[in-house]
PDB file of C-alpha atoms in Angstrom:
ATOM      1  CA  UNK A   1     -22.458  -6.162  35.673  1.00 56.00           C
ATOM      2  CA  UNK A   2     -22.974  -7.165  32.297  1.00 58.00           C
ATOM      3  CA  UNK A   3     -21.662  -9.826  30.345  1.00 57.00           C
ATOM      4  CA  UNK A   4     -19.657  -7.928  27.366  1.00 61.00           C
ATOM      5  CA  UNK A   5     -18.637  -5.395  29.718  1.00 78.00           C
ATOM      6  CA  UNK A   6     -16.515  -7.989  31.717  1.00 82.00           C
ATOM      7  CA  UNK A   7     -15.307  -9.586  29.005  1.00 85.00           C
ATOM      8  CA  UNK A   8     -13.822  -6.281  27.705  1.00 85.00           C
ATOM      9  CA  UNK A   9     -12.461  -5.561  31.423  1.00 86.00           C
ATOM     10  CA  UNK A  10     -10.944  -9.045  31.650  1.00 86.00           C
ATOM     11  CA  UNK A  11      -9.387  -8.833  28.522  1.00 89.00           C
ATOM     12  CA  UNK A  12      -7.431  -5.385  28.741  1.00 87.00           C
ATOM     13  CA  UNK A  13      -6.572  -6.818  32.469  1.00 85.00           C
ATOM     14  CA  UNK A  14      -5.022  -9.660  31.271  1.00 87.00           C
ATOM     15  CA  UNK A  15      -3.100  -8.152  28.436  1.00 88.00           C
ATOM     16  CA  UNK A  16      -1.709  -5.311  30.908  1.00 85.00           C
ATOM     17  CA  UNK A  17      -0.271  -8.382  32.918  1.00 84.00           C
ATOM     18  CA  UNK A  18       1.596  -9.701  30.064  1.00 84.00           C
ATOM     19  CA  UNK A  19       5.231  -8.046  29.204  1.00 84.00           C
ATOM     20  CA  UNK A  20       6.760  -8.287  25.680  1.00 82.00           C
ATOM     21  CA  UNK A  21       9.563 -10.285  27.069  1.00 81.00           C
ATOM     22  CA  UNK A  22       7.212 -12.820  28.469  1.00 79.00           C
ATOM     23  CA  UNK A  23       5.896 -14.105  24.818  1.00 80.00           C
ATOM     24  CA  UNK A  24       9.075 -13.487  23.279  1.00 78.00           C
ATOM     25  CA  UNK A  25       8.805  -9.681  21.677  1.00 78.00           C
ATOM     26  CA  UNK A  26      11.674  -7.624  21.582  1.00 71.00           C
ATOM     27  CA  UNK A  27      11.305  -3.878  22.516  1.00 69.00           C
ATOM     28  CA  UNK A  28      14.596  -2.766  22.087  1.00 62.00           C
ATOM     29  CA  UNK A  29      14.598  -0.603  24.966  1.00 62.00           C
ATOM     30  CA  UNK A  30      11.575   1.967  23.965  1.00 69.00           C
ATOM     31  CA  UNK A  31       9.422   3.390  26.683  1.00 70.00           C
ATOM     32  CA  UNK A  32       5.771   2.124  26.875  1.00 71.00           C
ATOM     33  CA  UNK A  33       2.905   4.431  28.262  1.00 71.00           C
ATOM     34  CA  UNK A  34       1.206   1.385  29.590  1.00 71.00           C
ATOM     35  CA  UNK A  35       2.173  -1.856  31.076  1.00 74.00           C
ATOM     36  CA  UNK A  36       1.598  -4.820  29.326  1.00 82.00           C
ATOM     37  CA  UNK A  37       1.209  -5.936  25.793  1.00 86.00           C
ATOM     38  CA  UNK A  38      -0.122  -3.438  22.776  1.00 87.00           C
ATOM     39  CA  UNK A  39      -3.282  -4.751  21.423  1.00 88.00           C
ATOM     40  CA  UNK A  40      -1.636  -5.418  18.209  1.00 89.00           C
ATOM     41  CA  UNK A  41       0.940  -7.359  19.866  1.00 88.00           C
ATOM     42  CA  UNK A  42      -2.213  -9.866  21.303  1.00 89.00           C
ATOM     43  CA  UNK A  43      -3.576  -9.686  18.090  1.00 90.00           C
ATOM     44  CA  UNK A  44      -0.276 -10.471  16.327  1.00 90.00           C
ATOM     45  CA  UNK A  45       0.530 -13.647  18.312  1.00 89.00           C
ATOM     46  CA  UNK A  46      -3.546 -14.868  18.812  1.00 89.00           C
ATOM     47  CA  UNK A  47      -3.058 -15.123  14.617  1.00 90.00           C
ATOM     48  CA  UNK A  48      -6.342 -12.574  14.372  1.00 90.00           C
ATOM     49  CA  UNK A  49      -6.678  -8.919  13.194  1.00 90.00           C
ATOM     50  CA  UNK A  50      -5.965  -5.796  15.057  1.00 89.00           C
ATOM     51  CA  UNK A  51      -9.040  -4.178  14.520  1.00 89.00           C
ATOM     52  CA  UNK A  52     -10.910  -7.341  15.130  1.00 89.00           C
ATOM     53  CA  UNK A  53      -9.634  -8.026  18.868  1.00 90.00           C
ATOM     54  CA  UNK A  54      -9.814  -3.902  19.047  1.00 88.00           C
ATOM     55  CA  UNK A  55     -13.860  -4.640  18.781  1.00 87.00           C
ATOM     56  CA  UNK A  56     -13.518  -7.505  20.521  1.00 87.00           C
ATOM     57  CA  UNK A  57     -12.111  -5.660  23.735  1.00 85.00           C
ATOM     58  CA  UNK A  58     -14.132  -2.736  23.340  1.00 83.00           C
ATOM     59  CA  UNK A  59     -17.029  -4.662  23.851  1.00 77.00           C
ATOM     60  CA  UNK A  60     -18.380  -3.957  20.074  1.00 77.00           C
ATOM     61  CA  UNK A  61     -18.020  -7.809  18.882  1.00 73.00           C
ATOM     62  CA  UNK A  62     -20.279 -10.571  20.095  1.00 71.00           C
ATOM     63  CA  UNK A  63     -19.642 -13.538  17.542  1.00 76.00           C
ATOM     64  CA  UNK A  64     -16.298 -14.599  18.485  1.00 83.00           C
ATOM     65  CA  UNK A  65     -16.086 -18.624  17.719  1.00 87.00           C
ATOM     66  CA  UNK A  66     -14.584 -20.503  20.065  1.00 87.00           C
ATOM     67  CA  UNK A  67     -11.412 -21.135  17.994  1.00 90.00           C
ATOM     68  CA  UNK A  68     -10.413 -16.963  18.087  1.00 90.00           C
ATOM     69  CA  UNK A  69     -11.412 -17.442  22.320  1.00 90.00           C
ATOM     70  CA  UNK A  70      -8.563 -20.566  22.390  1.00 91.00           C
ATOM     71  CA  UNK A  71      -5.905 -18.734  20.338  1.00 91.00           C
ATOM     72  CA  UNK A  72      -6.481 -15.277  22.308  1.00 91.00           C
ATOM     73  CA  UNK A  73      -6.361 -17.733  25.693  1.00 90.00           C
ATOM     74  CA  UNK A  74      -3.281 -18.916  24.457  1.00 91.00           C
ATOM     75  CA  UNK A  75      -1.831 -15.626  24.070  1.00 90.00           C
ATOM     76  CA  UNK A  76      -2.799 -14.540  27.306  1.00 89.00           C
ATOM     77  CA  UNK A  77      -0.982 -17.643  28.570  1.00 90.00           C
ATOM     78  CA  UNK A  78      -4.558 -18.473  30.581  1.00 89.00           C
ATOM     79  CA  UNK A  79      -4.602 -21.525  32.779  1.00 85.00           C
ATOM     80  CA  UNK A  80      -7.748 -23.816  32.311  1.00 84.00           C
ATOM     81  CA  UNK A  81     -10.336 -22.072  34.853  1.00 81.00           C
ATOM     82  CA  UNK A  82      -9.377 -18.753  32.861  1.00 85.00           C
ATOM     83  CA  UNK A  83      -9.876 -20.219  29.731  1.00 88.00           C
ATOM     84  CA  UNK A  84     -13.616 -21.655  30.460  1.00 84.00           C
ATOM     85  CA  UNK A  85     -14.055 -17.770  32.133  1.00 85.00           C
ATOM     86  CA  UNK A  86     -13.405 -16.383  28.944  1.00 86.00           C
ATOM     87  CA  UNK A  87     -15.482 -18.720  26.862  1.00 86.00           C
ATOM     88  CA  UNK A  88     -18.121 -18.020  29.509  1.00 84.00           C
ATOM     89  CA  UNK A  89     -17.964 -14.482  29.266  1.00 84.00           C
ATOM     90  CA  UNK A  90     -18.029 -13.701  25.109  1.00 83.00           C
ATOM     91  CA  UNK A  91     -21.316 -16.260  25.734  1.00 79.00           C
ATOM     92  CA  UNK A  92     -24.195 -14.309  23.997  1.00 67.00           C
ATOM     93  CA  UNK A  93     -26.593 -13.612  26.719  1.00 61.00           C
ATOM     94  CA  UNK A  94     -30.109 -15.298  26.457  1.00 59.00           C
ATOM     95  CA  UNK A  95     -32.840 -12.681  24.935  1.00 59.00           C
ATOM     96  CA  UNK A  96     -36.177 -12.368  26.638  1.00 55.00           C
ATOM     97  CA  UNK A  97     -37.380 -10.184  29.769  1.00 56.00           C
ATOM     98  CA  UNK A  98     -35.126  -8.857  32.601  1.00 57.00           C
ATOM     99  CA  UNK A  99     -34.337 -11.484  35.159  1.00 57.00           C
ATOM    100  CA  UNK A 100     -36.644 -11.086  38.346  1.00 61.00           C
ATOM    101  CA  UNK A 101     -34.906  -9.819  41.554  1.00 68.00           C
ATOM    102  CA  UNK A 102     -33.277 -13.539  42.665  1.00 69.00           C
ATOM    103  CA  UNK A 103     -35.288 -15.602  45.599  1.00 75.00           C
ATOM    104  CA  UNK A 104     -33.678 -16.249  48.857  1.00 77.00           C
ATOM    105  CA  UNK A 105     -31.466 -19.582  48.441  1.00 86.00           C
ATOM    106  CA  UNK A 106     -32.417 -22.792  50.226  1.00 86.00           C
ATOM    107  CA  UNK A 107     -31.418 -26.235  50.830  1.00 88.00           C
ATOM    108  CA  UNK A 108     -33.135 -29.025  49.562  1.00 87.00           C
ATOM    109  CA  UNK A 109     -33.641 -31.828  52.024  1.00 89.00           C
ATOM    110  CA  UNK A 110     -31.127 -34.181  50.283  1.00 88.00           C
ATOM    111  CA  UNK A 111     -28.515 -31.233  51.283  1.00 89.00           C
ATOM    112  CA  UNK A 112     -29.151 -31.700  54.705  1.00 90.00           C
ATOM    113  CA  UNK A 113     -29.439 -34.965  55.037  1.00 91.00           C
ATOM    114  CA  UNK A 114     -25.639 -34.971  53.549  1.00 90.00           C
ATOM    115  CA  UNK A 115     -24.905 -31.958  56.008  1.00 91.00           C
ATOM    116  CA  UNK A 116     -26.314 -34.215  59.123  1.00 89.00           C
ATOM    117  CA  UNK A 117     -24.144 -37.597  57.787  1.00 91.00           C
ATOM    118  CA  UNK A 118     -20.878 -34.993  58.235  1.00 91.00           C
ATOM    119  CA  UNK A 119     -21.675 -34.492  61.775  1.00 87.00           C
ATOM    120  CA  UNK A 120     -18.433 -34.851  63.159  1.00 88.00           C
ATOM    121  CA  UNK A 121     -16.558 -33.048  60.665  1.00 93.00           C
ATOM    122  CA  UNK A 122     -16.888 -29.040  59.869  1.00 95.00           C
ATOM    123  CA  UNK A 123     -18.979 -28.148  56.952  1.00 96.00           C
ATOM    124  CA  UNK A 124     -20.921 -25.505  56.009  1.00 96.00           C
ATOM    125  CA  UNK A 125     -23.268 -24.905  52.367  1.00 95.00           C
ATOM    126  CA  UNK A 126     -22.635 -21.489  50.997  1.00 94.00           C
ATOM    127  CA  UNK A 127     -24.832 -20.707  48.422  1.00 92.00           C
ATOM    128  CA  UNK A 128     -23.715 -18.601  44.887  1.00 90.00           C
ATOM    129  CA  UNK A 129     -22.785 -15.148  46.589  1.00 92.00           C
ATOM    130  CA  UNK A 130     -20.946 -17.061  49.324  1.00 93.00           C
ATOM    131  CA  UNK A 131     -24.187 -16.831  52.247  1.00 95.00           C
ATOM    132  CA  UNK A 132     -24.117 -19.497  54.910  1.00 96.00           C
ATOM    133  CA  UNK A 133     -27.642 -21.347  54.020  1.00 95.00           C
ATOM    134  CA  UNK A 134     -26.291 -23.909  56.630  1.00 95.00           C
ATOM    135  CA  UNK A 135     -23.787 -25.454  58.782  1.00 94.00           C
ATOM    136  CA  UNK A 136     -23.604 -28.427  61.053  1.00 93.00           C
ATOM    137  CA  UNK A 137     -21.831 -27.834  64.999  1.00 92.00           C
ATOM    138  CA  UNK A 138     -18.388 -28.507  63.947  1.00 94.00           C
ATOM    139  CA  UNK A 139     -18.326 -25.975  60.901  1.00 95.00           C
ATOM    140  CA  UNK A 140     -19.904 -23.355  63.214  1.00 94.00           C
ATOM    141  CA  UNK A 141     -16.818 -23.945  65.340  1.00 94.00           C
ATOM    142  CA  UNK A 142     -14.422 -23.842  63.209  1.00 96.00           C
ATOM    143  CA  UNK A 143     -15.351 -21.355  60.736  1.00 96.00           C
ATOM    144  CA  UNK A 144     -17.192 -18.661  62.556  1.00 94.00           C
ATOM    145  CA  UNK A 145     -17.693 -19.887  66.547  1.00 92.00           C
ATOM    146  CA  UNK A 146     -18.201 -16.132  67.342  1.00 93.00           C
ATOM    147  CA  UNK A 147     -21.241 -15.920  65.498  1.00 94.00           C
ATOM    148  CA  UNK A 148     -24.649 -16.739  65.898  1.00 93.00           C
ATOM    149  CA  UNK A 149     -25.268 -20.635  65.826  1.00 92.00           C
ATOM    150  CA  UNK A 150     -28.913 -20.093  64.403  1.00 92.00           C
ATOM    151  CA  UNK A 151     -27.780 -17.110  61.932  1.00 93.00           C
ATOM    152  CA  UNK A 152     -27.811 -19.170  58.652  1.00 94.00           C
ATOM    153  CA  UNK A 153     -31.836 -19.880  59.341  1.00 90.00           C
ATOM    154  CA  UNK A 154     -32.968 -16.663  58.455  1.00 89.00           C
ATOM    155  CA  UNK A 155     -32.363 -15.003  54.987  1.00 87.00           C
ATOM    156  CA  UNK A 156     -31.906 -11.733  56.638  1.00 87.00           C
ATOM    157  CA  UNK A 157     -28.869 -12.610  58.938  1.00 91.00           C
ATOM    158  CA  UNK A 158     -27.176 -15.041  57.023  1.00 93.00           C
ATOM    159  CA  UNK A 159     -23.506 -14.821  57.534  1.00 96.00           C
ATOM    160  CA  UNK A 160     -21.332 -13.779  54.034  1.00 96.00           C
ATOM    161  CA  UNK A 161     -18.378 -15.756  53.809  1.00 96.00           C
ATOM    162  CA  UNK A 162     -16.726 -13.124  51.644  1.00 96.00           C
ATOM    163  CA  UNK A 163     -17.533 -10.198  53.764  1.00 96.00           C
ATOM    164  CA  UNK A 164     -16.216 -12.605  56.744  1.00 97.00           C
ATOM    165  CA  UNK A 165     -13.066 -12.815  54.959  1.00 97.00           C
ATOM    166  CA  UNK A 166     -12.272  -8.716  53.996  1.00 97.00           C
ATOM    167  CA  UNK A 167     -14.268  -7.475  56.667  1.00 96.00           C
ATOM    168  CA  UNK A 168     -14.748  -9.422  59.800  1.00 96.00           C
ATOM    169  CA  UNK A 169     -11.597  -9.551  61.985  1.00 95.00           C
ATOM    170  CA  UNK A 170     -11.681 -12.931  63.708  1.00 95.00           C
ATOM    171  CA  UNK A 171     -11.811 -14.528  60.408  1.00 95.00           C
ATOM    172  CA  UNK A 172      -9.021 -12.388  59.124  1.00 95.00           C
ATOM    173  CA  UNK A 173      -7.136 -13.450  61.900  1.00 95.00           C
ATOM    174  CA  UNK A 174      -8.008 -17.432  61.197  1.00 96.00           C
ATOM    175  CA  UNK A 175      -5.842 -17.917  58.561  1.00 96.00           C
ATOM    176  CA  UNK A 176      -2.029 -17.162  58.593  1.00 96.00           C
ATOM    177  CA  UNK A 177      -1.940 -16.911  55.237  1.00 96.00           C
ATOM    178  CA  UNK A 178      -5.014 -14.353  54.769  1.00 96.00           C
ATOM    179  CA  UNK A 179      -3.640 -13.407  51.070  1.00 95.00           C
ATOM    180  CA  UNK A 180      -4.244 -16.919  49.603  1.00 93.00           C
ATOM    181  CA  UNK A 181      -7.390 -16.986  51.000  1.00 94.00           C
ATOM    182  CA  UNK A 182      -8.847 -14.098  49.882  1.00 95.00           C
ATOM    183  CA  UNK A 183      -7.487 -14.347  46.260  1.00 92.00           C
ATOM    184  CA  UNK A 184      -9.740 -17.895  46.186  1.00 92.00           C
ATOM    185  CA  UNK A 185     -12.732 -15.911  47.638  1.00 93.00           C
ATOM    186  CA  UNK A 186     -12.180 -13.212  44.969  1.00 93.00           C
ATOM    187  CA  UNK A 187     -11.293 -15.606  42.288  1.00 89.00           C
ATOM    188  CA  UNK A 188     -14.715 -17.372  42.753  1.00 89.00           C
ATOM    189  CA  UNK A 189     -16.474 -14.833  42.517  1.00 91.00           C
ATOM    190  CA  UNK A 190     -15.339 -13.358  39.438  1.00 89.00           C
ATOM    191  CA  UNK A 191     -16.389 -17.083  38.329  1.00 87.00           C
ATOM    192  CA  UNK A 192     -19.885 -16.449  39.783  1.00 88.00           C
ATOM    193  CA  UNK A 193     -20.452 -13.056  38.570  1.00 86.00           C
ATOM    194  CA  UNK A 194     -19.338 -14.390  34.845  1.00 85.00           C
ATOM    195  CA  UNK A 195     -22.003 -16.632  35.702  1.00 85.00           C
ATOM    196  CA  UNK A 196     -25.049 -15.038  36.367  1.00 86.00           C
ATOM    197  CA  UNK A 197     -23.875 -11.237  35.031  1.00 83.00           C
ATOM    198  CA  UNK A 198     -27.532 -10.050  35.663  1.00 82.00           C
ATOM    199  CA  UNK A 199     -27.732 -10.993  39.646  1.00 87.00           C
ATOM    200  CA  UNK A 200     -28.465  -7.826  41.087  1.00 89.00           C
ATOM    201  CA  UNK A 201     -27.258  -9.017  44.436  1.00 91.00           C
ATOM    202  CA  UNK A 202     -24.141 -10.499  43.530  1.00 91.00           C
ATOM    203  CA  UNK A 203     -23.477  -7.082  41.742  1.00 89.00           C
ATOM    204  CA  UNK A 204     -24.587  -5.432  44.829  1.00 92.00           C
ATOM    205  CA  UNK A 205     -21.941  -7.574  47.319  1.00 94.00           C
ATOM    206  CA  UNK A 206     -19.119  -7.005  45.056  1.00 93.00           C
ATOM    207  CA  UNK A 207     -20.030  -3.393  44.975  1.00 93.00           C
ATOM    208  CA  UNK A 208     -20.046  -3.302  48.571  1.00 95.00           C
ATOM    209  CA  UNK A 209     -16.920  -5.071  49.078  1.00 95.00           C
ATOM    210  CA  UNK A 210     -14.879  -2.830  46.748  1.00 94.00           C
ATOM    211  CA  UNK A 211     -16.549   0.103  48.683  1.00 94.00           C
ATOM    212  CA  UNK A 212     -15.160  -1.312  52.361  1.00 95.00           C
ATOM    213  CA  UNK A 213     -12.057  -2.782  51.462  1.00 96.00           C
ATOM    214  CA  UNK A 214      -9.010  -2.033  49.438  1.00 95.00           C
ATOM    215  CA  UNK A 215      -7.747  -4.763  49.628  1.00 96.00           C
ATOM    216  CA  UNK A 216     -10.446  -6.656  48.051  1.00 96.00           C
ATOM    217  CA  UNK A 217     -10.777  -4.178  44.806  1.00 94.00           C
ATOM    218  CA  UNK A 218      -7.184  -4.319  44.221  1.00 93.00           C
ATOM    219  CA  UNK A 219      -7.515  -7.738  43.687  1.00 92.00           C
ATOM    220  CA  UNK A 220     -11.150  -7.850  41.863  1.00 91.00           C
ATOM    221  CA  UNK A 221      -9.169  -4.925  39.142  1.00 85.00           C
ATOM    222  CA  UNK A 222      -6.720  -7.602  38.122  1.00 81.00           C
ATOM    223  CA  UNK A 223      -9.403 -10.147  37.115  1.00 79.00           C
ATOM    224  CA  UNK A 224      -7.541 -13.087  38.220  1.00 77.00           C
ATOM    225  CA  UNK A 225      -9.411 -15.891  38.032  1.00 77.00           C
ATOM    226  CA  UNK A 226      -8.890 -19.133  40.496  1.00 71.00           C
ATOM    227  CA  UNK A 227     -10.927 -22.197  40.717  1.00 71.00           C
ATOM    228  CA  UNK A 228     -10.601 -23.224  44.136  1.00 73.00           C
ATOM    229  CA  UNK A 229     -12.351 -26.452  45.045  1.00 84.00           C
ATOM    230  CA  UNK A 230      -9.429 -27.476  47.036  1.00 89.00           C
ATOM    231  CA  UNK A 231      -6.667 -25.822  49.221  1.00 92.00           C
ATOM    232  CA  UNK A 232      -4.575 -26.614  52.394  1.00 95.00           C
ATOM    233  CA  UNK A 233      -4.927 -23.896  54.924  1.00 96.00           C
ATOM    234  CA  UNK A 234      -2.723 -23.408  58.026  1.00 96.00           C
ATOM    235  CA  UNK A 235      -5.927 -21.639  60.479  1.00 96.00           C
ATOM    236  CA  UNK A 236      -5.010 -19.809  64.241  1.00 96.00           C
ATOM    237  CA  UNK A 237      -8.633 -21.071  66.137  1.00 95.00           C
ATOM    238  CA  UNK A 238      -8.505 -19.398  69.205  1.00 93.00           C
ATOM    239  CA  UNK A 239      -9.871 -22.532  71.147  1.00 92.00           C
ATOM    240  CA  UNK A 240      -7.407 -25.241  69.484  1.00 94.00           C
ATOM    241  CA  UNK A 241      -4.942 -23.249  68.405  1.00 94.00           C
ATOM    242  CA  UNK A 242      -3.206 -23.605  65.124  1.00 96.00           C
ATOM    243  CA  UNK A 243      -4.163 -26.586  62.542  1.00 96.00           C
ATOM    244  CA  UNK A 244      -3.591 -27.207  59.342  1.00 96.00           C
ATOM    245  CA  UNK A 245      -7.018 -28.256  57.057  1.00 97.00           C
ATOM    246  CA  UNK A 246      -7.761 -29.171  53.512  1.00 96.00           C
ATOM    247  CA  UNK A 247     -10.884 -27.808  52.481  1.00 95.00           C
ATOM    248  CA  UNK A 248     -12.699 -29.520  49.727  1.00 94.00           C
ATOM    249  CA  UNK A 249     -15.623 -27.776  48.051  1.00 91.00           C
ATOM    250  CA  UNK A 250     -18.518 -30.218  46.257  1.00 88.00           C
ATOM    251  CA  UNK A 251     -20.471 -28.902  44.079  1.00 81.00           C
ATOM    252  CA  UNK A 252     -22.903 -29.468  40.835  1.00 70.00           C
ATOM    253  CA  UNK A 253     -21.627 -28.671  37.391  1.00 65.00           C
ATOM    254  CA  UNK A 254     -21.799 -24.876  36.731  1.00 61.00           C
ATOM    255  CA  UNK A 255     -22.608 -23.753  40.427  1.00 58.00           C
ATOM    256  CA  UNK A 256     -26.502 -24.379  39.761  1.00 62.00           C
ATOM    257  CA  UNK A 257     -26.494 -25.603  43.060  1.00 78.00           C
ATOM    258  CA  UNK A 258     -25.606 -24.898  46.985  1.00 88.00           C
ATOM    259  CA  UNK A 259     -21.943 -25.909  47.166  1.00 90.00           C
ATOM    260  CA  UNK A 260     -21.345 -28.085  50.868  1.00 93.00           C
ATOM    261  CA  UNK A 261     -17.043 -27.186  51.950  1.00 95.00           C
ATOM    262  CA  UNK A 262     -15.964 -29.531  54.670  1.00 96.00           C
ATOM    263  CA  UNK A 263     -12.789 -29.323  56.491  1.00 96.00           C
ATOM    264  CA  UNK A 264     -10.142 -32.324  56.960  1.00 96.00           C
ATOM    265  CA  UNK A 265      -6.920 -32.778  58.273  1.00 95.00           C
ATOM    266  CA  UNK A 266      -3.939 -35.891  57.659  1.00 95.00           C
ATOM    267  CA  UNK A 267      -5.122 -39.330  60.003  1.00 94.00           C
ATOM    268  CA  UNK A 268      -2.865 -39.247  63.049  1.00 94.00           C
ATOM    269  CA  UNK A 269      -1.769 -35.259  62.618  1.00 96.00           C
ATOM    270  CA  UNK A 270      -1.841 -32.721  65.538  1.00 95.00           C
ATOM    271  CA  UNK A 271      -4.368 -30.804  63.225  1.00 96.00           C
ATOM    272  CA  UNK A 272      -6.712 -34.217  63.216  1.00 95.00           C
ATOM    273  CA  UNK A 273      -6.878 -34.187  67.140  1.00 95.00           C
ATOM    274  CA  UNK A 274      -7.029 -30.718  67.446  1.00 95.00           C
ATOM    275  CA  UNK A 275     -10.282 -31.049  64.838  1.00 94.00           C
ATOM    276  CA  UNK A 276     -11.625 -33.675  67.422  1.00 93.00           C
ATOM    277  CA  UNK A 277     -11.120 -31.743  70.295  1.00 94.00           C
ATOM    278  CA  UNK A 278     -13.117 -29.092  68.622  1.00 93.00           C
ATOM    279  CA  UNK A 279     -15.861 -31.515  67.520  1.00 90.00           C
ATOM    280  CA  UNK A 280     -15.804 -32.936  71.210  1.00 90.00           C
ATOM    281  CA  UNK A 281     -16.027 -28.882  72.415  1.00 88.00           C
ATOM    282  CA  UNK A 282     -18.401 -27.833  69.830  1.00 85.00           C
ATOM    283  CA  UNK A 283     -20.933 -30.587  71.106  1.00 83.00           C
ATOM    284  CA  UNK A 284     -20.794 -29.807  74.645  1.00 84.00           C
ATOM    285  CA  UNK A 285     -21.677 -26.622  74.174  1.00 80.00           C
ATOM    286  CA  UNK A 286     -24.855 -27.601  71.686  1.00 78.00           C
ATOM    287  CA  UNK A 287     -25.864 -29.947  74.646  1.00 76.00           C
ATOM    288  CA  UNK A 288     -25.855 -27.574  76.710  1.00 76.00           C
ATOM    289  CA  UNK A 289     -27.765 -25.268  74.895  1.00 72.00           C
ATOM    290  CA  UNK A 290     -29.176 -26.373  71.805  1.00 67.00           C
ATOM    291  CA  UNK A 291     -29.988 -24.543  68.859  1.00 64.00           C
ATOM    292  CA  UNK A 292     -33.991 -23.528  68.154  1.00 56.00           C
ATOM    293  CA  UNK A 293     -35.542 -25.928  65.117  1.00 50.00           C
ATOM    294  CA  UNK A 294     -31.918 -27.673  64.709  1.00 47.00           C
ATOM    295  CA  UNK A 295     -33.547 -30.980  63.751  1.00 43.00           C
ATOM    296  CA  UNK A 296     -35.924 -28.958  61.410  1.00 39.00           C
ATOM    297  CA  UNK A 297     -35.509 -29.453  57.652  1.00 37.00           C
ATOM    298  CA  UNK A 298     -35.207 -26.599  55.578  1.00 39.00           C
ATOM    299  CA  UNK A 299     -37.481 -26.716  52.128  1.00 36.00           C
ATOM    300  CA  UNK A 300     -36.250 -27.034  48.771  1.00 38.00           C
ATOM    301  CA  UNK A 301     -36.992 -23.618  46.758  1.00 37.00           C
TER     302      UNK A 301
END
């Protein structure tokens, strides 16, 4: 992945989502070889040369100021998140040496000390490419029970919350609607990988993912982009049975850090017992047989 190469894919995505009649144009009934607008059209109502935007989707322009970015956005009828993707993407690309092959992520202590005050309600901190790096008992439970408690503790085995979603079927199966949920997993990644273009294993998930599941490059070749830090989920858990949660993901500005999601249902609703019932289920079953170095503190990288 590279920088000027997505921007050239997102653009030509975008346009070919766009129809005349949606901005207005009339066609007056001629056939198109293509979906979606011309690139003179774009150009036309963004107010900037044809042959300009033509280099500027090609991938041969790398200077565009951020006032041509806005009035192509507006064009493309972006929402906000797209809009800030875009910017992010015609970014010039700091010069110097190749980026070294990316450390495992870790939690600083701070992270966990937050992680231990949530005990009692599901969360888990997924770090840029979606790995578990950690997750208290109730977040085990509810997001991945079938797994491993102590998987997240080793780089090697750490559970992929993207690959969970296209590829594992008891998480599939969690969420009755398993569309909207995996457009928000896809949609943050296509924020992460505008991100940090040069992450050879972000490249190397998406890769993967595209390879296993249709499903998941149908919707990574339409370069939708979807800021998801909070959504309301209706989940199947096979031990509680179906609940509806809000989860709320906190994070620092720009993703530089581990983001922690926790899970929360309405005071007083079926889903907030069921959630308690879990919590009350989830505990037992760490009493009765605890997790290896749970009260151990993982270092900051």
């Amino acid at each position: 992945m590279n920088k000027h190469g997505q921007l050239a894919d997102f653009l030509q995505a975008r346009r070919g989502l766009l129809r005349p009649e949606d901005v207005g144009l009339q066609t007056y009934g001629e056939r198109r070889r293509v979906p979606g607008l011309r690139r003179e059209e774009l150009s036309m109502l963004a107010g900037i040369s044809a042959p300009y935007y033509t280099r500027l989707e090609q991938g041969q322009s790398r200077n565009a100021s951020r006032e041509v970015l806005d009035a192509i956005a507006t064009a493309l009828r972006l929402d906000e998140s797209e809009r800030a993707h875009l910017h992010e993407l015609a970014r010039e690309p700091k010069r110097g040496r190749a980026a070294p092959r990316p450390r495992p992520e870790r939690i600083t202590p701070a992270t966990s000390a937050l992680l231990a005050a949530l005990e009692g309600t599901p969360a888990i901190v997924m770090g840029r490419r979606s790995d578990v790096l950690a997750w208290n008992t109730q977040g085990h439970a509810l997001f991945a029970g079938h797994l491993d408690r102590g998987s997240p503790d080793e780089p090697g085995r750490r559970p992929n919350m993207a690959k969970l979603v296209f590829l594992d079927a008891h998480t599939r199966d969690l969420y009755t609607d398993w569309p909207a949920k995996a457009k928000a997993v896809v949609g943050n990644l296509r924020i992460t990988a505008g991100r940090y273009p040069q992450d050879p294993l972000l490249a190397g998930l998406v890769g993967e993912l595209i390879m296993r599941s249709p499903e998941f490059a149908t919707m990574w070749a339409d370069h939708r982009i979807l800021a998801c830090d909070v959504a309301d989920y209706e989940m199947h858990h096979p031990t509680v049975g179906t609940l509806t949660v809000t989860q709320q993901t906190l994070q620092s500005p720009q993703g530089s850090r581990p983001a922690v999601v926790i899970a929360t249902a309405a005071p007083g609703s079926p889903s907030a017992t069921s959630l308690k019932l879990l919590a009350h289920g989830a505990a037992a079953q760490e009493a009765v047989s605890p997790r290896k170095g749970a009260d151990a503190v993982t270092p900051a990288s």
